[in-house]
Short mmCIF file of C-alpha atoms in Angstrom, two decimals:
data_model
loop_
_atom_site.label_atom_id
_atom_site.label_comp_id
_atom_site.label_asym_id
_atom_site.label_seq_id
_atom_site.Cartn_x
_atom_site.Cartn_y
_atom_site.Cartn_z
CA MET A 24 -53.73 54.42 -35.83
CA LEU A 25 -50.94 51.89 -35.70
CA ALA A 26 -49.08 50.77 -38.78
CA VAL A 27 -49.23 47.05 -39.60
CA SER A 28 -45.67 46.43 -38.36
CA ALA A 29 -46.33 48.31 -35.13
CA TRP A 30 -49.55 46.38 -34.61
CA ARG A 31 -47.68 43.10 -35.06
CA LYS A 32 -45.08 44.12 -32.51
CA LEU A 33 -47.82 45.11 -30.10
CA LEU A 34 -49.51 41.75 -30.59
CA LEU A 35 -46.30 39.80 -30.08
CA HIS A 36 -45.37 41.73 -26.94
CA PHE A 37 -48.83 41.14 -25.52
CA ILE A 38 -48.78 37.40 -26.28
CA TRP A 39 -45.29 36.59 -24.99
CA THR A 40 -45.70 38.55 -21.77
CA CYS A 41 -49.11 37.00 -21.18
CA LEU A 42 -47.78 33.48 -21.78
CA LEU A 43 -44.80 34.15 -19.54
CA ALA A 44 -47.13 35.17 -16.71
CA VAL A 45 -49.24 32.04 -17.24
CA LEU A 46 -46.15 29.81 -17.21
CA LEU A 47 -44.66 31.34 -14.06
CA SER A 48 -48.04 31.47 -12.28
CA THR A 49 -48.70 27.81 -13.06
CA LEU A 50 -45.36 26.77 -11.63
CA ALA A 51 -45.91 28.97 -8.58
CA GLN A 52 -49.38 27.59 -7.80
CA THR A 53 -48.02 24.03 -8.10
CA GLN A 54 -45.30 24.73 -5.57
CA PHE A 55 -47.71 26.38 -3.13
CA ASN A 56 -50.07 23.39 -3.34
CA LEU A 57 -47.19 20.98 -2.70
CA LEU A 58 -45.92 23.17 0.12
CA ALA A 59 -49.30 22.81 1.86
CA LEU A 60 -48.82 19.03 1.80
CA GLN A 61 -45.23 19.29 3.01
CA GLN A 62 -46.42 21.34 5.98
CA LEU A 63 -48.47 18.26 6.94
CA GLY A 64 -45.23 16.25 7.07
CA ILE A 65 -45.67 14.63 3.66
CA ALA A 66 -42.41 13.89 1.84
CA ILE A 67 -42.43 14.88 -1.84
CA SER A 68 -39.58 13.74 -4.06
CA PHE A 69 -38.10 15.70 -6.95
CA SER A 70 -39.67 13.34 -9.50
CA GLU A 71 -43.12 13.78 -7.88
CA ARG A 72 -42.66 17.53 -7.90
CA LEU A 73 -41.59 17.43 -11.56
CA THR A 74 -44.47 15.24 -12.74
CA THR A 75 -46.97 17.39 -10.84
CA SER A 76 -45.54 20.55 -12.40
CA LEU A 77 -45.70 19.04 -15.90
CA HIS A 78 -49.28 17.89 -15.28
CA ASP A 79 -50.30 21.39 -14.23
CA LEU A 80 -48.60 22.96 -17.24
CA ARG A 81 -50.71 20.73 -19.44
CA HIS A 82 -54.04 20.85 -17.59
CA PHE A 83 -54.09 23.92 -15.33
CA ALA A 84 -52.24 26.39 -17.56
CA PRO A 85 -54.93 26.53 -20.30
CA VAL A 86 -57.60 27.29 -17.68
CA TYR A 87 -55.47 29.95 -16.04
CA ALA A 88 -54.59 31.38 -19.48
CA ALA A 89 -58.30 31.90 -20.18
CA ILE A 90 -58.76 33.72 -16.88
CA PHE A 91 -55.56 35.73 -17.00
CA SER A 92 -55.73 36.76 -20.67
CA CYS A 93 -59.15 38.39 -20.14
CA SER A 94 -57.84 40.23 -17.10
CA TYR A 95 -54.63 41.19 -18.86
CA LEU A 96 -56.39 42.49 -21.95
CA VAL A 97 -58.64 44.80 -19.95
CA SER A 98 -55.95 45.99 -17.54
CA GLN A 99 -53.42 46.77 -20.23
CA SER A 100 -56.04 48.56 -22.35
CA ILE A 101 -56.82 50.78 -19.38
CA ALA A 102 -53.09 51.39 -18.82
CA PHE A 103 -52.73 52.41 -22.49
CA TRP A 104 -55.54 54.90 -22.11
CA LEU A 105 -54.09 56.37 -18.90
CA ARG A 106 -50.49 56.54 -20.09
CA ARG A 107 -50.99 59.84 -21.95
CA TRP A 108 -51.23 61.56 -18.57
CA VAL A 109 -48.31 59.68 -16.99
CA ALA A 110 -44.64 60.56 -17.38
CA SER A 111 -42.65 57.98 -19.33
CA ARG A 112 -40.51 57.04 -16.34
CA TRP A 113 -43.66 55.92 -14.46
CA GLN A 114 -45.28 54.02 -17.30
CA VAL A 115 -43.67 50.66 -16.43
CA ALA A 116 -45.06 50.96 -12.92
CA LEU A 117 -48.46 51.95 -14.35
CA PHE A 118 -48.71 48.83 -16.53
CA ALA A 119 -47.46 46.59 -13.74
CA LEU A 120 -49.93 48.01 -11.24
CA ALA A 121 -52.79 47.73 -13.72
CA ALA A 122 -52.00 44.06 -14.40
CA GLY A 123 -51.87 43.22 -10.70
CA ILE A 124 -55.08 45.05 -9.83
CA GLY A 125 -56.81 43.62 -12.89
CA LEU A 126 -55.95 40.06 -11.87
CA LEU A 127 -57.06 40.66 -8.28
CA CYS A 128 -60.43 41.98 -9.45
CA THR A 129 -60.79 39.06 -11.86
CA LEU A 130 -60.05 36.47 -9.16
CA LEU A 131 -62.57 38.11 -6.83
CA LEU A 132 -65.18 38.04 -9.60
CA VAL A 133 -64.44 34.42 -10.53
CA ASN A 134 -64.66 33.33 -6.91
CA ALA A 135 -67.98 35.15 -6.51
CA LEU A 136 -69.44 33.42 -9.57
CA ALA A 137 -67.94 29.94 -9.13
CA PRO A 138 -69.73 27.32 -6.97
CA MET A 139 -66.62 26.88 -4.82
CA PRO A 140 -65.31 29.65 -2.51
CA THR A 141 -61.85 29.84 -4.13
CA LEU A 142 -61.30 28.53 -7.65
CA ILE A 143 -57.48 28.62 -7.75
CA ALA A 144 -56.20 26.75 -4.71
CA ALA A 145 -52.88 28.58 -4.44
CA SER A 146 -54.73 31.86 -3.86
CA ARG A 147 -56.25 30.53 -0.60
CA SER A 148 -53.20 31.87 1.24
CA LEU A 149 -51.89 35.42 1.16
CA PRO A 150 -48.40 34.38 -0.04
CA GLY A 151 -49.94 32.31 -2.83
CA LEU A 152 -52.22 35.14 -3.91
CA LEU A 153 -49.37 37.65 -3.84
CA SER A 154 -47.25 35.36 -6.02
CA LEU A 155 -49.95 35.30 -8.71
CA LEU A 156 -50.34 39.08 -8.54
CA LEU A 157 -46.56 39.51 -8.73
CA MET A 158 -46.41 37.41 -11.92
CA ALA A 159 -49.16 39.55 -13.43
CA ALA A 160 -47.32 42.75 -12.46
CA LEU A 161 -44.10 41.38 -13.95
CA ALA A 162 -45.90 40.72 -17.25
CA GLY A 163 -47.30 44.25 -17.27
CA ALA A 164 -43.90 45.75 -16.58
CA LEU A 165 -42.23 43.72 -19.32
CA PHE A 166 -45.01 44.64 -21.75
CA ALA A 167 -44.54 48.35 -21.07
CA ARG A 168 -40.75 48.07 -21.28
CA ALA A 169 -40.89 46.15 -24.55
CA LEU A 170 -43.13 48.77 -26.07
CA GLN A 171 -40.80 51.57 -25.01
CA GLN A 172 -37.79 49.80 -26.47
CA SER A 173 -39.46 48.98 -29.78
CA SER A 174 -41.34 52.25 -30.32
CA GLY A 175 -39.62 54.89 -28.22
CA ALA A 176 -41.23 56.76 -25.40
CA GLY A 177 -42.32 59.73 -27.51
CA SER A 178 -44.02 57.90 -30.37
CA ASN A 179 -45.46 55.49 -27.89
CA ARG A 180 -47.77 58.28 -26.65
CA GLN A 181 -49.57 58.20 -30.02
CA VAL A 182 -50.45 54.52 -29.83
CA ASP A 183 -54.18 54.00 -30.22
CA ALA A 184 -55.31 52.04 -27.17
CA SER A 185 -58.29 50.66 -29.07
CA ALA A 186 -55.92 48.39 -30.98
CA LEU A 187 -55.57 46.26 -27.87
CA ALA A 188 -59.24 45.35 -28.04
CA ALA A 189 -58.41 43.00 -30.92
CA LEU A 190 -55.93 40.98 -28.87
CA LEU A 191 -57.60 37.83 -27.60
CA LEU A 192 -55.96 34.53 -26.68
CA PRO A 193 -57.74 31.22 -27.39
CA VAL A 194 -59.64 29.78 -24.42
CA MET A 195 -59.33 26.04 -23.90
CA LEU A 196 -62.48 24.56 -22.44
CA LEU A 197 -62.39 22.06 -19.61
CA ASN A 198 -63.82 18.64 -20.34
CA GLY A 199 -67.26 18.11 -18.78
CA LEU A 200 -68.11 15.33 -16.42
CA VAL A 201 -68.93 12.01 -18.01
CA THR A 202 -71.76 9.83 -16.78
CA PRO A 203 -70.60 6.40 -15.59
CA ALA A 204 -71.02 3.39 -17.80
CA ALA A 205 -74.49 1.96 -18.38
CA SER A 206 -75.83 -0.53 -15.91
CA ALA A 207 -75.11 -4.23 -16.20
CA VAL A 208 -78.58 -5.10 -14.90
CA GLU A 209 -81.94 -3.52 -15.61
CA SER A 210 -84.78 -3.42 -13.08
CA ASP A 211 -88.45 -2.87 -13.62
CA TYR A 212 -89.69 -0.33 -11.17
CA ARG A 213 -92.52 2.11 -10.71
CA ILE A 214 -91.97 5.77 -9.77
CA GLU A 215 -94.65 7.59 -7.83
CA THR A 216 -94.46 11.27 -6.89
CA LEU A 217 -95.72 11.77 -3.33
CA VAL A 218 -94.81 15.46 -2.88
CA ASN A 219 -93.55 18.00 -5.42
CA GLU A 220 -93.53 21.24 -3.40
CA LEU A 221 -90.30 20.96 -1.39
CA GLU A 222 -87.60 23.63 -1.58
CA HIS A 223 -84.22 21.94 -1.91
CA PRO A 224 -85.08 19.00 0.37
CA TRP A 225 -82.00 17.52 2.01
CA SER A 226 -82.93 14.61 4.27
CA LEU A 227 -85.76 12.20 5.01
CA ALA A 228 -86.55 10.28 8.20
CA PHE A 229 -89.40 7.90 9.10
CA LEU A 230 -91.44 8.02 12.27
CA SER A 231 -93.96 5.42 13.43
CA GLY A 232 -96.87 4.64 11.14
CA GLY A 233 -95.07 5.78 7.99
CA THR A 234 -95.07 9.48 8.92
CA MET A 235 -92.03 11.27 7.49
CA LEU A 236 -89.88 14.24 8.40
CA VAL A 237 -88.13 16.13 5.59
CA THR A 238 -85.57 18.92 6.00
CA GLU A 239 -85.41 21.77 3.50
CA ARG A 240 -81.99 23.37 3.12
CA PRO A 241 -83.25 26.97 3.61
CA GLY A 242 -84.08 26.01 7.20
CA ARG A 243 -87.49 24.32 7.39
CA LEU A 244 -88.57 20.97 8.83
CA ARG A 245 -91.66 19.52 7.13
CA LEU A 246 -94.07 16.76 8.16
CA ILE A 247 -95.44 14.39 5.52
CA HIS A 248 -98.20 11.96 6.45
CA ALA A 249 -98.08 8.32 5.40
CA ASP A 250 -100.58 9.00 2.59
CA GLY A 251 -98.21 11.62 1.10
CA ARG A 252 -100.05 14.66 2.42
CA LEU A 253 -97.67 17.53 3.21
CA GLU A 254 -98.49 19.67 6.22
CA PRO A 255 -98.77 23.21 4.83
CA GLU A 256 -96.88 24.84 7.70
CA PRO A 257 -93.34 23.83 8.69
CA ILE A 258 -92.58 22.60 12.20
CA ALA A 259 -91.87 25.50 14.55
CA GLY A 260 -89.03 25.97 17.03
CA LEU A 261 -86.01 25.17 14.85
CA PRO A 262 -82.58 26.59 15.68
CA THR A 263 -81.28 29.60 13.77
CA VAL A 264 -79.83 28.24 10.53
CA PHE A 265 -77.15 29.86 8.37
CA ALA A 266 -78.55 29.30 4.86
CA SER A 267 -76.27 30.28 1.97
CA GLY A 268 -74.84 28.26 -0.90
CA GLN A 269 -74.36 24.73 0.43
CA ALA A 270 -75.09 25.86 3.99
CA GLY A 271 -78.47 25.28 5.59
CA LEU A 272 -80.51 22.67 7.43
CA PHE A 273 -79.11 19.20 6.80
CA ASP A 274 -80.02 15.87 8.37
CA VAL A 275 -82.82 14.82 10.71
CA VAL A 276 -82.70 11.55 12.65
CA PRO A 277 -85.15 10.34 15.32
CA ALA A 278 -83.68 8.85 18.49
CA PRO A 279 -83.73 5.02 18.61
CA ASP A 280 -86.26 5.33 21.45
CA PHE A 281 -88.32 8.02 19.71
CA ALA A 282 -91.62 6.34 20.60
CA GLN A 283 -90.88 7.02 24.27
CA SER A 284 -88.57 10.08 24.24
CA GLN A 285 -89.95 11.96 21.19
CA GLN A 286 -86.38 13.18 20.62
CA ILE A 287 -84.97 14.05 17.23
CA PHE A 288 -81.49 15.24 16.19
CA LEU A 289 -80.80 17.93 13.60
CA SER A 290 -77.55 18.90 11.86
CA TYR A 291 -77.27 22.36 10.31
CA ALA A 292 -74.95 25.23 9.48
CA CYS A 293 -74.81 27.92 12.14
CA GLY A 294 -73.05 31.29 12.39
CA ARG A 295 -72.44 33.78 9.60
CA MET A 296 -70.49 33.94 6.35
CA ARG A 297 -67.19 34.90 7.99
CA ALA A 298 -67.47 32.53 10.95
CA ASN A 299 -69.66 29.44 10.64
CA HIS A 300 -69.80 25.83 11.75
CA THR A 301 -71.62 22.55 11.34
CA CYS A 302 -73.83 22.27 14.41
CA LEU A 303 -75.84 19.47 16.01
CA ALA A 304 -78.91 19.91 18.20
CA ARG A 305 -81.45 17.68 19.89
CA ALA A 306 -85.08 18.54 20.66
CA ARG A 307 -88.44 17.02 21.53
CA LEU A 308 -90.96 16.88 18.70
CA ASP A 309 -94.53 17.68 19.69
CA LEU A 310 -96.51 16.23 16.78
CA SER A 311 -99.83 17.52 18.06
CA ARG A 312 -98.57 21.13 17.95
CA LEU A 313 -96.01 20.68 15.15
CA GLU A 314 -93.37 22.25 17.34
CA LEU A 315 -89.89 21.51 18.69
CA THR A 316 -89.35 22.00 22.40
CA GLU A 317 -86.34 21.69 24.72
CA LEU A 318 -84.02 22.52 21.83
CA THR A 319 -80.37 22.12 22.87
CA GLU A 320 -77.21 22.51 20.82
CA ILE A 321 -74.94 19.60 21.73
CA PHE A 322 -72.03 20.07 19.31
CA ARG A 323 -70.44 22.57 16.93
CA THR A 324 -67.29 22.20 14.89
CA TYR A 325 -63.99 23.82 15.78
CA PRO A 326 -62.56 26.01 14.38
CA ALA A 327 -64.98 28.43 12.74
CA LYS A 328 -64.54 28.84 8.99
CA THR A 329 -65.47 31.36 6.31
CA GLY A 330 -67.38 30.54 3.15
CA ASN A 331 -70.49 28.45 2.55
CA ALA A 332 -69.27 25.09 1.24
CA HIS A 333 -68.51 21.55 2.45
CA TYR A 334 -70.34 20.93 5.72
CA GLY A 335 -70.97 17.17 5.61
CA GLY A 336 -73.97 16.91 7.90
CA ARG A 337 -75.10 13.24 7.77
CA LEU A 338 -76.08 11.45 10.98
CA ALA A 339 -76.28 7.79 12.00
CA PHE A 340 -76.72 5.88 15.25
CA LEU A 341 -74.37 3.00 16.06
CA SER A 342 -75.43 -0.19 17.84
CA ASP A 343 -74.18 1.07 21.22
CA GLY A 344 -76.49 4.11 21.04
CA SER A 345 -73.75 6.62 20.16
CA LEU A 346 -74.29 9.08 17.34
CA VAL A 347 -71.89 9.83 14.49
CA LEU A 348 -71.92 13.04 12.48
CA SER A 349 -70.06 13.49 9.18
CA LEU A 350 -68.28 16.77 8.49
CA GLY A 351 -66.78 18.54 5.50
CA ASP A 352 -63.41 20.20 5.04
CA GLY A 353 -64.81 23.68 4.36
CA PHE A 354 -63.33 23.55 0.83
CA ASP A 355 -60.66 26.22 1.35
CA TYR A 356 -59.40 24.38 4.44
CA ARG A 357 -58.67 20.98 2.95
CA GLU A 358 -55.39 20.46 4.83
CA GLU A 359 -57.35 20.69 8.11
CA ALA A 360 -58.71 17.22 7.32
CA GLN A 361 -55.26 15.86 8.29
CA ARG A 362 -55.06 17.74 11.60
CA LEU A 363 -56.50 16.14 14.71
CA SER A 364 -56.72 19.60 16.27
CA SER A 365 -59.56 20.43 13.85
CA HIS A 366 -62.99 18.87 13.32
CA LEU A 367 -62.98 19.86 9.63
CA GLY A 368 -62.86 16.86 7.33
CA SER A 369 -63.65 14.29 10.03
CA ILE A 370 -66.43 12.06 11.34
CA VAL A 371 -67.20 12.67 15.00
CA ARG A 372 -68.85 10.36 17.56
CA LEU A 373 -70.88 11.54 20.56
CA TRP A 374 -73.37 10.31 23.09
CA PRO A 375 -76.88 11.69 22.50
CA ASP A 376 -76.38 14.24 25.30
CA GLY A 377 -73.30 15.65 23.54
CA THR A 378 -70.67 14.11 25.82
CA VAL A 379 -67.73 12.26 24.32
CA PRO A 380 -67.42 8.45 24.58
CA GLU A 381 -64.23 7.56 26.41
CA ASP A 382 -63.49 4.78 23.92
CA ASN A 383 -63.20 7.26 21.05
CA PRO A 384 -59.82 6.67 19.38
CA PHE A 385 -58.28 10.03 20.34
CA PHE A 386 -59.93 10.54 23.71
CA GLY A 387 -57.35 11.97 26.12
CA GLN A 388 -54.67 12.39 23.43
CA THR A 389 -52.80 15.69 23.70
CA GLY A 390 -53.39 17.96 20.72
CA ALA A 391 -56.32 15.92 19.40
CA LEU A 392 -60.04 16.66 19.61
CA ALA A 393 -61.73 13.88 21.57
CA GLU A 394 -64.85 13.81 19.37
CA ILE A 395 -62.96 12.68 16.23
CA TYR A 396 -63.79 9.13 15.16
CA SER A 397 -62.06 9.13 11.74
CA TYR A 398 -60.38 11.81 9.64
CA GLY A 399 -58.96 12.61 6.21
CA HIS A 400 -62.39 13.16 4.63
CA ARG A 401 -63.43 15.79 2.08
CA ASN A 402 -67.22 16.16 2.26
CA VAL A 403 -69.13 13.15 3.60
CA GLN A 404 -72.77 13.25 2.47
CA GLY A 405 -73.69 9.59 2.80
CA LEU A 406 -73.64 7.64 6.06
CA VAL A 407 -75.29 4.35 7.02
CA TYR A 408 -74.73 1.81 9.80
CA ASP A 409 -75.02 -1.86 8.84
CA SER A 410 -76.08 -3.44 12.13
CA ALA A 411 -76.01 -6.99 10.75
CA ASN A 412 -72.31 -6.74 9.90
CA GLN A 413 -71.41 -4.14 12.55
CA GLN A 414 -69.93 -1.74 10.01
CA LEU A 415 -70.24 1.97 9.32
CA LEU A 416 -70.23 2.91 5.64
CA SER A 417 -69.88 6.36 4.13
CA HIS A 418 -69.35 8.08 0.83
CA GLU A 419 -67.84 11.47 0.16
CA HIS A 420 -67.43 13.98 -2.63
CA GLY A 421 -64.09 14.07 -4.37
CA PRO A 422 -62.99 17.12 -6.39
CA LYS A 423 -63.04 16.53 -10.17
CA GLY A 424 -63.07 12.75 -9.87
CA GLY A 425 -62.21 10.72 -6.79
CA ASP A 426 -65.61 10.35 -5.10
CA GLU A 427 -65.23 7.57 -2.54
CA LEU A 428 -67.14 4.79 -0.76
CA ASN A 429 -65.45 3.89 2.53
CA ARG A 430 -65.81 1.45 5.40
CA ILE A 431 -65.23 3.63 8.46
CA GLN A 432 -63.15 2.28 11.32
CA PRO A 433 -62.25 4.26 14.44
CA GLY A 434 -58.97 6.17 14.36
CA LEU A 435 -58.16 5.60 10.69
CA ASN A 436 -56.99 8.22 8.22
CA TYR A 437 -58.86 8.24 4.90
CA GLY A 438 -56.28 10.30 3.07
CA TRP A 439 -57.75 13.61 1.91
CA PRO A 440 -56.06 15.75 0.61
CA VAL A 441 -52.83 13.71 0.54
CA VAL A 442 -54.48 10.86 -1.36
CA THR A 443 -57.12 11.18 -4.06
CA GLN A 444 -57.96 9.88 -7.52
CA GLY A 445 -59.31 13.31 -8.44
CA ILE A 446 -57.86 16.62 -9.54
CA ASP A 447 -58.89 20.20 -8.81
CA TYR A 448 -61.70 21.85 -10.77
CA THR A 449 -59.08 23.95 -12.60
CA GLY A 450 -57.27 20.81 -13.79
CA ALA A 451 -54.42 21.27 -11.28
CA ARG A 452 -53.14 18.35 -9.26
CA ILE A 453 -54.04 18.45 -5.61
CA THR A 454 -51.48 15.82 -4.72
CA PRO A 455 -49.03 13.50 -6.49
CA PHE A 456 -50.39 10.51 -4.54
CA THR A 457 -53.20 8.05 -5.14
CA ALA A 458 -51.95 5.93 -2.23
CA TYR A 459 -49.83 6.74 0.83
CA GLN A 460 -48.60 4.68 3.75
CA GLY A 461 -50.96 4.74 6.74
CA MET A 462 -53.93 6.07 4.74
CA GLN A 463 -56.96 3.99 3.80
CA LEU A 464 -57.95 3.31 0.20
CA PRO A 465 -61.67 3.43 -0.66
CA LEU A 466 -63.83 0.40 -1.34
CA LEU A 467 -64.93 2.13 -4.54
CA ASP A 468 -64.10 5.40 -6.24
CA TRP A 469 -66.03 7.25 -8.90
CA THR A 470 -63.91 8.95 -11.54
CA PRO A 471 -65.41 10.94 -13.23
CA SER A 472 -67.40 12.22 -10.26
CA ILE A 473 -71.07 11.53 -9.71
CA ALA A 474 -71.27 13.82 -6.60
CA PRO A 475 -72.78 11.20 -4.27
CA SER A 476 -75.43 12.30 -1.76
CA GLY A 477 -77.67 10.07 0.32
CA LEU A 478 -77.00 6.44 1.15
CA THR A 479 -79.17 3.55 2.27
CA LEU A 480 -78.64 -0.16 2.89
CA TYR A 481 -81.56 -2.02 1.35
CA GLN A 482 -83.13 -4.57 3.69
CA GLY A 483 -86.73 -4.46 2.51
CA ASP A 484 -88.97 -7.14 1.06
CA LEU A 485 -90.12 -5.57 -2.21
CA PHE A 486 -86.87 -5.79 -4.22
CA VAL A 487 -85.65 -9.30 -3.42
CA ASP A 488 -82.49 -9.06 -5.54
CA TRP A 489 -81.39 -5.91 -3.75
CA GLN A 490 -80.99 -7.40 -0.28
CA GLY A 491 -77.82 -6.08 1.38
CA ASP A 492 -77.01 -3.70 -1.48
CA LEU A 493 -76.29 0.00 -1.10
CA LEU A 494 -78.29 2.65 -2.94
CA VAL A 495 -76.28 5.80 -3.69
CA GLY A 496 -77.84 9.07 -4.84
CA ALA A 497 -75.94 11.23 -7.34
CA LEU A 498 -76.23 14.99 -7.74
CA ALA A 499 -74.00 15.62 -10.75
CA GLY A 500 -74.67 12.12 -12.08
CA ARG A 501 -78.45 12.68 -11.83
CA GLN A 502 -79.15 9.05 -11.06
CA LEU A 503 -79.32 6.41 -8.37
CA GLN A 504 -76.71 3.66 -8.28
CA ARG A 505 -77.06 0.22 -6.76
CA VAL A 506 -73.72 -0.88 -5.30
CA ARG A 507 -72.79 -4.32 -3.97
CA LEU A 508 -70.03 -4.94 -1.44
CA THR A 509 -67.55 -7.64 -2.49
CA GLU A 510 -64.47 -9.27 -1.00
CA GLN A 511 -62.32 -6.94 -3.11
CA GLY A 512 -64.27 -3.78 -2.24
CA ALA A 513 -67.48 -2.80 -4.00
CA GLU A 514 -68.93 -2.73 -7.50
CA ILE A 515 -71.69 -0.83 -9.28
CA VAL A 516 -74.47 -3.29 -10.13
CA GLU A 517 -76.88 -0.99 -11.95
CA VAL A 518 -77.93 2.59 -12.57
CA LEU A 519 -81.49 3.64 -11.73
CA LEU A 520 -83.63 6.75 -12.29
CA ALA A 521 -81.31 8.14 -14.97
CA GLU A 522 -84.42 8.73 -17.10
CA LEU A 523 -85.53 11.44 -14.65
CA ALA A 524 -82.35 13.51 -15.20
CA GLU A 525 -82.80 15.00 -11.71
CA ARG A 526 -80.30 15.61 -8.93
CA ILE A 527 -80.75 12.96 -6.23
CA ARG A 528 -80.14 14.38 -2.75
CA ASP A 529 -81.28 11.59 -0.39
CA VAL A 530 -82.43 7.99 -0.54
CA ARG A 531 -83.99 5.90 2.25
CA THR A 532 -85.50 2.44 2.63
CA GLY A 533 -89.06 2.82 3.88
CA PRO A 534 -90.74 0.60 6.48
CA ASP A 535 -92.90 -0.78 3.64
CA GLY A 536 -89.83 -1.95 1.69
CA ALA A 537 -90.19 0.77 -0.93
CA LEU A 538 -87.38 3.16 -1.78
CA TYR A 539 -87.94 6.85 -1.00
CA VAL A 540 -85.94 9.45 -2.90
CA LEU A 541 -85.57 13.24 -2.57
CA THR A 542 -84.66 15.32 -5.62
CA ASP A 543 -82.64 18.51 -5.15
CA ASP A 544 -84.44 21.43 -6.74
CA ALA A 545 -86.27 24.64 -5.90
CA ARG A 546 -89.37 22.48 -6.44
CA GLY A 547 -87.91 19.23 -5.18
CA ARG A 548 -89.86 16.01 -5.12
CA LEU A 549 -90.36 13.07 -2.80
CA LEU A 550 -90.52 9.90 -4.89
CA ARG A 551 -91.60 6.38 -3.92
CA ILE A 552 -89.98 3.56 -5.88
CA THR A 553 -91.65 0.13 -5.99
CA PRO A 554 -91.43 -2.87 -8.35
CA ALA A 555 -93.44 -2.54 -11.56
CA LEU A 556 -96.98 -3.79 -10.97
CA ASP A 557 -97.23 -6.09 -13.96
CA GLY A 558 -93.58 -6.65 -14.77
CA ALA A 559 -93.96 -4.54 -17.90
CA GLY A 560 -91.83 -1.72 -16.57
CA ALA A 561 -94.60 0.87 -16.59
CA LYS A 562 -93.65 3.97 -14.63
CA VAL A 563 -95.85 6.65 -13.09
CA TYR A 564 -94.35 10.18 -12.82
#
């Protein structure tokens, strides 16, 4: 076993080489993130680079230290065990190789377990990944060299590798998300559960007579009668859906002339894990047979992407009969949101037959995709057209903070990832900028994030005080927010349904003036929200 002095030296060598790797890796990942912005033509000054680096040393480094120290401890323990069979001249290479391979395996494991495809943004590119592995290898090499110098190669063979098992660095925990401030106004409302047997329901649409269509993310379209009775069998004839993670069947919208045409439109993920898209199809709905016919794909995003995150998928018809579809940035492809040669991170506009309107802002422009209506979005999961004011409104997920409510205008750039109020999930800065020339600022941003999903403009008769307000569902926030547009932007008026503590996926105004809400769960619910019957605030669950 090691003597106390030798153990102390071992501990010190382990700590300083580990911290050195964390320091250098943090600085490297910052520069790779800023380089991605520079490749978009964004100018970054020395002071902006410095402040971003200092921010990451404070906020990203502790997270990376927790990840790297676990990897480093295991890899160097294995190297100690193997070293007895390795000549002393190759031991530096052994420790370096072990550290690099250990970090690679750890990053692959973390990415497999994390909700997002790639946790550390710099490792999205091969050069960025190699830089992190190189810093790990450097730490391993220095650790081995320091041990040789302090102990000598011969005595070093007698070091008990089990001593390394006691070497653990403190892990600094990330702060959790905070729920937004309590509401300024309280409403009395009644909650009625209509259906509680839906698997991760995603979208709700009304047909004539109060009949409803509900999509389930795994790839099913369900029919719910006006009395709340769920048809036991899903509607047949759907397209092949790629269902994994956030991918699946998304929105359903009936054509404005559905009573005559019987047409509906579906957005969904299509393809496979290594090459998938957000797709849009139209079909005729045969209610008597509960079947889709004449199914036709009319749009799919370009280019294909890997992973199963950030698809957007919301649909809305404009007053001229054109159809807009919101898209996500694919998470690992966030810079694509600034490129007009890519659909990722945009909102597209089409005619119902899939052709492109010639008055689209980039129609006929060289190097730009004609379908793009607006760009610079992260993951738009709320979309509503206000016909009275001729405005298209959307909300989108930010990273850790920076969720946005936007008024969409053709041809405008909404900033992502150059502009955001949020930071990455690791604590790293995505960008130095919260504003940038030529990029639109949101009407409202949520920091901390609520993860908005579902959006409706209330124009019913039951809640008189809500006329013209927006209702925003929240996944992470587990609530419904009522938002009012103002001359300055928008403001949160009140928080609803927080007592349920359930993820809200979609919200719609029903033809009866009630509010209909979908909860996101393996046993998701369809809720009907109406004013309290006697004003006493009694609620039915």
